[in-house]
XYZ file of C-alpha atoms in Angstrom:
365
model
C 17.476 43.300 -33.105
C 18.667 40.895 -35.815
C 22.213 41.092 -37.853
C 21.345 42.370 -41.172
C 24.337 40.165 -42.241
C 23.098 37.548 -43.065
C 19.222 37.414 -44.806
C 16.442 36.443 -42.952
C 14.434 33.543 -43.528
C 10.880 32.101 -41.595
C 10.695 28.637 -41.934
C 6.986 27.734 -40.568
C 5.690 24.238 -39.667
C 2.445 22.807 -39.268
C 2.229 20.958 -35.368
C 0.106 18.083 -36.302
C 2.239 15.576 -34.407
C 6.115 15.649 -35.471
C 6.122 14.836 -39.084
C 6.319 18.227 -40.509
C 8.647 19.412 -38.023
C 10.693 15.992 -39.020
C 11.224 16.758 -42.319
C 11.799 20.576 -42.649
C 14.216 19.987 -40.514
C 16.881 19.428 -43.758
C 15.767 22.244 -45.140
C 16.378 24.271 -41.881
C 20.165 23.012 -42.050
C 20.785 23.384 -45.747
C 19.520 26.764 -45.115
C 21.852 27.994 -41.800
C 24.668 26.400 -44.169
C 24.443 28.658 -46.797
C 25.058 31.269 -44.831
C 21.028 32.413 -43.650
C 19.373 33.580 -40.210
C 16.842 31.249 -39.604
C 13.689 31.420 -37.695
C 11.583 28.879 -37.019
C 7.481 28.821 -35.966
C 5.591 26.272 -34.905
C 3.803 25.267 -31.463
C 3.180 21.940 -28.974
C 4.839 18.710 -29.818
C 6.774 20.144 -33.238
C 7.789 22.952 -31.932
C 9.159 20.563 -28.810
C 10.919 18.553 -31.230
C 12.866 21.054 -33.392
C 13.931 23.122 -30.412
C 15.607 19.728 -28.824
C 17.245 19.191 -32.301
C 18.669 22.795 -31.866
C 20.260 21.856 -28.244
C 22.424 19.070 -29.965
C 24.185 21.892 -31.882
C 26.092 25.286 -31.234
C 24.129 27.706 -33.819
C 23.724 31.018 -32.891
C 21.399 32.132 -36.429
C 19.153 29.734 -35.177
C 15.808 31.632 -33.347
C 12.584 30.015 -32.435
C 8.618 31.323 -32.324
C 5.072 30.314 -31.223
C 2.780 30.437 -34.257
C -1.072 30.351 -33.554
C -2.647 27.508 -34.623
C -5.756 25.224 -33.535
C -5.430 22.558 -31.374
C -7.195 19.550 -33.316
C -8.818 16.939 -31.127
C -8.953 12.905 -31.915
C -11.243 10.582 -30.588
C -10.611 6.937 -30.543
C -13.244 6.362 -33.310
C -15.239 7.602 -35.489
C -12.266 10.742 -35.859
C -13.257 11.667 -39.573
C -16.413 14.170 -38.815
C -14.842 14.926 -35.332
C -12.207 16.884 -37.873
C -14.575 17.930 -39.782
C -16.379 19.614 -37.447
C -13.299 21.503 -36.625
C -12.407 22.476 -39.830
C -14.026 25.927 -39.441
C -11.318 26.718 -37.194
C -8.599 25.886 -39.056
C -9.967 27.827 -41.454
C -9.832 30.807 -38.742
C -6.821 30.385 -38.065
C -5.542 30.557 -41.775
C -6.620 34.588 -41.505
C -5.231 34.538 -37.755
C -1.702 33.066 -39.876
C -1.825 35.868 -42.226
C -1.967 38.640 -39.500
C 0.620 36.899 -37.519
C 2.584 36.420 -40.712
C 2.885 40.461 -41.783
C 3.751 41.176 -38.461
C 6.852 38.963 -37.893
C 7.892 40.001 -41.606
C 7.920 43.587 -39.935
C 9.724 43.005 -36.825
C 12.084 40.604 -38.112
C 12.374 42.198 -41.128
C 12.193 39.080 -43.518
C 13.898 37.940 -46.647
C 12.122 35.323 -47.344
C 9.059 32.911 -45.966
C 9.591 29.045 -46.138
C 5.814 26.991 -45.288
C 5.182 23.823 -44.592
C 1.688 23.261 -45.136
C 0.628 26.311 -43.409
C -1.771 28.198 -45.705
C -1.510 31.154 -44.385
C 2.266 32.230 -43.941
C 2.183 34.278 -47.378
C 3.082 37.815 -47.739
C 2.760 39.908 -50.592
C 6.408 41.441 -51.744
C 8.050 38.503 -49.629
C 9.739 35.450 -51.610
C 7.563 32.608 -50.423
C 7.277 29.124 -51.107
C 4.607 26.429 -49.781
C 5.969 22.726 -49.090
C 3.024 20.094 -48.779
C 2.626 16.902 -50.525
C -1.579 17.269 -49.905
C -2.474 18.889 -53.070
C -5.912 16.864 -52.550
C -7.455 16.531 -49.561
C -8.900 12.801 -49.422
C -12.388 13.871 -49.024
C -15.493 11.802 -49.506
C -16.259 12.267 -53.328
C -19.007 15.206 -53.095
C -16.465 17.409 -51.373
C -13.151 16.774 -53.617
C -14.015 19.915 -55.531
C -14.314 22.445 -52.977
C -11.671 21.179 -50.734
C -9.682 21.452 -53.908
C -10.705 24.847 -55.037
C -10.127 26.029 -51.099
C -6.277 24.372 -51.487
C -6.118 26.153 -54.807
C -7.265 29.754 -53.528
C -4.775 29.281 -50.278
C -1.562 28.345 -52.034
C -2.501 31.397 -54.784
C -0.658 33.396 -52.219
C 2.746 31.902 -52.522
C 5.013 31.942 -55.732
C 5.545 28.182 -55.622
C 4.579 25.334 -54.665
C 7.532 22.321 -53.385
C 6.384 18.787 -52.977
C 8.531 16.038 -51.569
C 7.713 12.991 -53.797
C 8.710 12.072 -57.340
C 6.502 13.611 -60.146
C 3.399 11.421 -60.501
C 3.877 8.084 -62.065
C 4.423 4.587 -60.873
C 7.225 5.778 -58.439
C 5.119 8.671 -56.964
C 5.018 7.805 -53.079
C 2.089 10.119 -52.533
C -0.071 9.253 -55.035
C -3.586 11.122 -56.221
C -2.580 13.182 -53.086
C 0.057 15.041 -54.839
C -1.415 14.713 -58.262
C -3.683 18.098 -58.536
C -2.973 21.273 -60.547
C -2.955 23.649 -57.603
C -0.159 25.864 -58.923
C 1.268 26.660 -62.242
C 4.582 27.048 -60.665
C 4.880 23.422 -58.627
C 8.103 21.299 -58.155
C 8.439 17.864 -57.099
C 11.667 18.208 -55.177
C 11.824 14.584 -54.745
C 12.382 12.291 -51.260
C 13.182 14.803 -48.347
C 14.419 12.839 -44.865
C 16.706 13.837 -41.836
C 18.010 9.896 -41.737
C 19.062 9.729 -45.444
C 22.575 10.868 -44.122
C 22.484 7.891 -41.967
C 21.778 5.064 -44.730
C 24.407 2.216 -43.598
C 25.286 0.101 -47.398
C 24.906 -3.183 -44.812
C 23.125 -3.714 -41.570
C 22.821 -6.504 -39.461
C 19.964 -7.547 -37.364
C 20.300 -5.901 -33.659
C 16.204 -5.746 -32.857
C 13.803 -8.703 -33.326
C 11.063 -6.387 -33.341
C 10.830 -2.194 -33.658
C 7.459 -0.443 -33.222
C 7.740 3.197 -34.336
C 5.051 5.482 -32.105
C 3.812 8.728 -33.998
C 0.488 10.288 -34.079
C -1.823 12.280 -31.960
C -3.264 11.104 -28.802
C -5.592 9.301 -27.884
C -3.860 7.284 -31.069
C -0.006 7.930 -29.919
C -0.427 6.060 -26.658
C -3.067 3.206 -28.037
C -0.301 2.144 -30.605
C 1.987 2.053 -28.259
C -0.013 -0.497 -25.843
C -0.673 -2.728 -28.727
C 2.996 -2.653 -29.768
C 3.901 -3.260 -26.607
C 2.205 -6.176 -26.437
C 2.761 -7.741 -29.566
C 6.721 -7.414 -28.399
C 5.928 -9.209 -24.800
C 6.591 -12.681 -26.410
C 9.460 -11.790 -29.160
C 12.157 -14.101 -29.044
C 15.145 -11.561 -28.789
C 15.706 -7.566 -28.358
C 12.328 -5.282 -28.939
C 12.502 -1.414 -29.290
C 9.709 0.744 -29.047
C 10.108 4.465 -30.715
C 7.982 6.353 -28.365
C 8.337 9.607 -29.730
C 8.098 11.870 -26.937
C 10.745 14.456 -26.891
C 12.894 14.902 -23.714
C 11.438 11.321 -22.619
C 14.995 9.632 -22.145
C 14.993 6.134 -21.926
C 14.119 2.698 -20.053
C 14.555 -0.616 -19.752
C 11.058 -2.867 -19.346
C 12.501 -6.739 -19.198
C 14.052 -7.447 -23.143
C 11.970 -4.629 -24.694
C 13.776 -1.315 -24.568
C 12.192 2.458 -24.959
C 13.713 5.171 -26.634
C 11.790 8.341 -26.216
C 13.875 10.416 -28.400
C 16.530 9.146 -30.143
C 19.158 11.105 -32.383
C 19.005 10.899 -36.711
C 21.915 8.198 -36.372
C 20.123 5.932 -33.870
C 16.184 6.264 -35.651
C 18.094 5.066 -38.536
C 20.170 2.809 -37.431
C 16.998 0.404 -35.644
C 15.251 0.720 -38.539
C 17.472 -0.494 -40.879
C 18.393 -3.135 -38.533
C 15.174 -4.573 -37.651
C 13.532 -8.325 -38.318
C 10.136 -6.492 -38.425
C 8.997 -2.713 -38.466
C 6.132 -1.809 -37.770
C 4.817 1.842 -37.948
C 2.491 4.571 -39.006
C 1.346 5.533 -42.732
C 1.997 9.334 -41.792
C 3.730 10.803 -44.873
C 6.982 11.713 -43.218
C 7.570 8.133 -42.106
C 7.306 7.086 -45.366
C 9.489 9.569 -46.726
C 11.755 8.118 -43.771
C 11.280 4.677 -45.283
C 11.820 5.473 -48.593
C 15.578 7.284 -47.726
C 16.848 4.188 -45.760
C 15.411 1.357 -48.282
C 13.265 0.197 -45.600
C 10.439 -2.133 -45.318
C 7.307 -2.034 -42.351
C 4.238 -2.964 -41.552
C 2.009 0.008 -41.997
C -0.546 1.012 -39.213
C -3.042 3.781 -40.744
C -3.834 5.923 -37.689
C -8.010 5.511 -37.523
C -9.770 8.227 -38.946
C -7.341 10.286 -41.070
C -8.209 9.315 -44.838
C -4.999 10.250 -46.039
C -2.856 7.907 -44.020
C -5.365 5.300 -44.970
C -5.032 6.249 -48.726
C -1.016 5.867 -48.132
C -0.944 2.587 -46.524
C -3.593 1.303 -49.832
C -0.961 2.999 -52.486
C 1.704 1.257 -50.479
C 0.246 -2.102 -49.979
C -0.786 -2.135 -53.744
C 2.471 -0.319 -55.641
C 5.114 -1.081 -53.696
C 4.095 -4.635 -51.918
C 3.941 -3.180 -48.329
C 1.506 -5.011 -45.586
C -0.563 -2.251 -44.334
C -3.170 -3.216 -41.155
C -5.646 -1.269 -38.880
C -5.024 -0.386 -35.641
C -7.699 -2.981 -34.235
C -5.328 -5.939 -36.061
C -2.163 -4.392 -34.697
C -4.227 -4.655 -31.179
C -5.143 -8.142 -31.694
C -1.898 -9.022 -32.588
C -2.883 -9.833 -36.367
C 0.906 -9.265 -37.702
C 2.637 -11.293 -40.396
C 6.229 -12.274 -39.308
C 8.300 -9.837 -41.614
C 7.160 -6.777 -43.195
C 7.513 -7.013 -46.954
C 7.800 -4.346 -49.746
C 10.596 -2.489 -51.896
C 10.686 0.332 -52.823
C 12.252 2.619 -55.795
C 15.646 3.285 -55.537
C 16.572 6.998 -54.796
C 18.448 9.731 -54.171
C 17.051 11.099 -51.031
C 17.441 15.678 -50.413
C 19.812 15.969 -53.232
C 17.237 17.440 -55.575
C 15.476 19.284 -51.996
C 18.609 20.802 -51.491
C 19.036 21.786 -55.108
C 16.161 23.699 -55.357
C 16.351 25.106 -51.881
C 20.147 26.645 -53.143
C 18.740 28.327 -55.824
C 15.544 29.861 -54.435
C 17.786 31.154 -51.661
C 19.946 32.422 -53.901
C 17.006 34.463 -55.946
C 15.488 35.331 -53.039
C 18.573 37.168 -51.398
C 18.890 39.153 -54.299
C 15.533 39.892 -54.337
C 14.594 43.698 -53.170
C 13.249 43.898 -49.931
């Protein structure tokens, strides 16, 4: 039985790898802070992660669930039509979201419904917003259309649409992935990252060398190898990011592992790096983009959007971006290179979040 208090909000993540989970995790915050019961769904690795964020504080409004959702599968190549073939159940799963969806709005008794990326968490009479910054799917040409009329019909269902990047432009970090007229009510609610609280004005160097792990396996673990390895002959201190919840840490010779490191640490290494190098996943970038820092992007094979990411990168902002087989044959430049446009990481996130809060508490249940 929940306090009726305080108003009720689901915040719902998609659980493909971490970097949804990283950055709603702000919003989460922002949201207990104003005064809101929060509960959060999401399964496997995300779920992991946000429920060992929750441990490091004492928040009793804080409640976790298990959302249903598929369980895609990678395969060291060729991973583009292995997802394809799958999308039919994802697409299941949408209507298995919706059910699931009207039922916890019923037992919890809802306010309001807070989605990132997952299509189906809408509920008619329910305040609802969708976060994603894939307003195109990067299809091959012949199916843009119909993967964006199926984005189009999905997000229908919610009364806006957030996206955290810059309006389109020259300073958009998303690019043509953000740039589609899904929704006639869509915000760009600029940069959103849990490190932008830990940007230091000065850093010096502590790491010769930090590899940042993310991704799905088979990928997770194959980047790691090959990071591992272009470390074993660094002149000075190497960290490797591993990215595995719970993990702890160890000590392998002058290369160091840290399997899940707090906000303050993460941003800490990166900032005071010689070289990073990690993946072109979104939410790394957005990571990036709230400390000022530069790395050597590592699209992770077969996912056209993080391949579209590292291009826009390499050619707008000056970033080296590599594939996976270069980062295993240790084809790496000495220092990553880039910049990037200066920001003002969650302030405009947390703006909008403040008022649709707001609206949405007054709004009759």
């Amino acid at each position: 039985m929940t306090s009726p208090s305080r108003p009720q909000l689901l915040v719902t993540v998609l659980d493909w790898g971490m970097g949804h989970a990283t950055r709603t995790w702000p919003l989460i915050e922002h949201a207990l802070g104003a005064g809101w019961r929060v509960h959060v769904a999401s399964k496997g690795t995300a779920l992991a992660w946000l429920q060992s964020r929750a441990e490091e504080m004492d928040q009793p409004h804080l409640t976790f669930h298990t959302k249903p959702g598929p369980d895609i599968k990678y395969a060291k190549r060729g991973n583009f039509w292995r997802i394809a073939r799958q999308m039919p159940a994802f697409v299941s799963y949408v209507e298995r979201e919706r059910t699931w969806a009207q039922r916890m709005v019923q037992t919890l008794n809802l306010d309001a419904i807070l989605s990132d990326n997952c299509y189906g968490c809408a509920v008619p009479g329910i305040p609802s917003v969708l976060m994603s910054h894939q307003l195109q799917i990067p299809t091959p040409k012949w199916l843009e259309g119909p993967a964006r009329s199926v984005v189009q019909r999905w997000t229908q269902a919610f009364d806006e649409v957030w996206v955290p990047d810059l309006a389109p432009g020259e300073t958009s970090l998303s690019g043509a992935l953000a740039d589609a007229q899904v929704h006639s009510h869509t915000q760009y609610i600029g940069v959103l990252s849990r490190l932008a609280k830990h940007k230091q004005p000065n850093s010096t160097q502590t790491w010769a060398k930090v590899g940042m792990v993310s991704g799905v396996e088979p990928h997770r673990s194959l980047m790691e190898a090959a990071l591992r390895t272009w470390m074993a002959d660094a002149e000075g201190p190497c960290l490797v990011i591993a990215g595995q919840p719970g993990g702890g840490t160890r000590q392998d010779g002058h290369i160091t592992t840290w399997c899940d490191p707090t906000d303050a640490e993460l941003a800490s290494a990166l900032q005071s790096a010689g070289t990073v190098v990690c993946r072109s996943g979104y939410s790394s970038q957005l990571d990036l983009a709230a400390l000022g820092a530069r790395a050597i992007l590592i699209p992770t094979p077969g996912q056209p959007e993080q391949v579209l990411l590292g291009k826009l990168w390499s050619e707008r902002f000056g970033f080296v971006c590599l594939t996976q087989r270069q980062l295993e044959t240790g084809e790496l430049p000495e220092h990553a290179t880039g910049s990037l446009p200066k920001l003002e990481p969650n302030v405009r996130a947390f703006e909008h979040l403040s008022s649709w809060l707001h609206k949405a508490a007054a709004h009759p249940a």
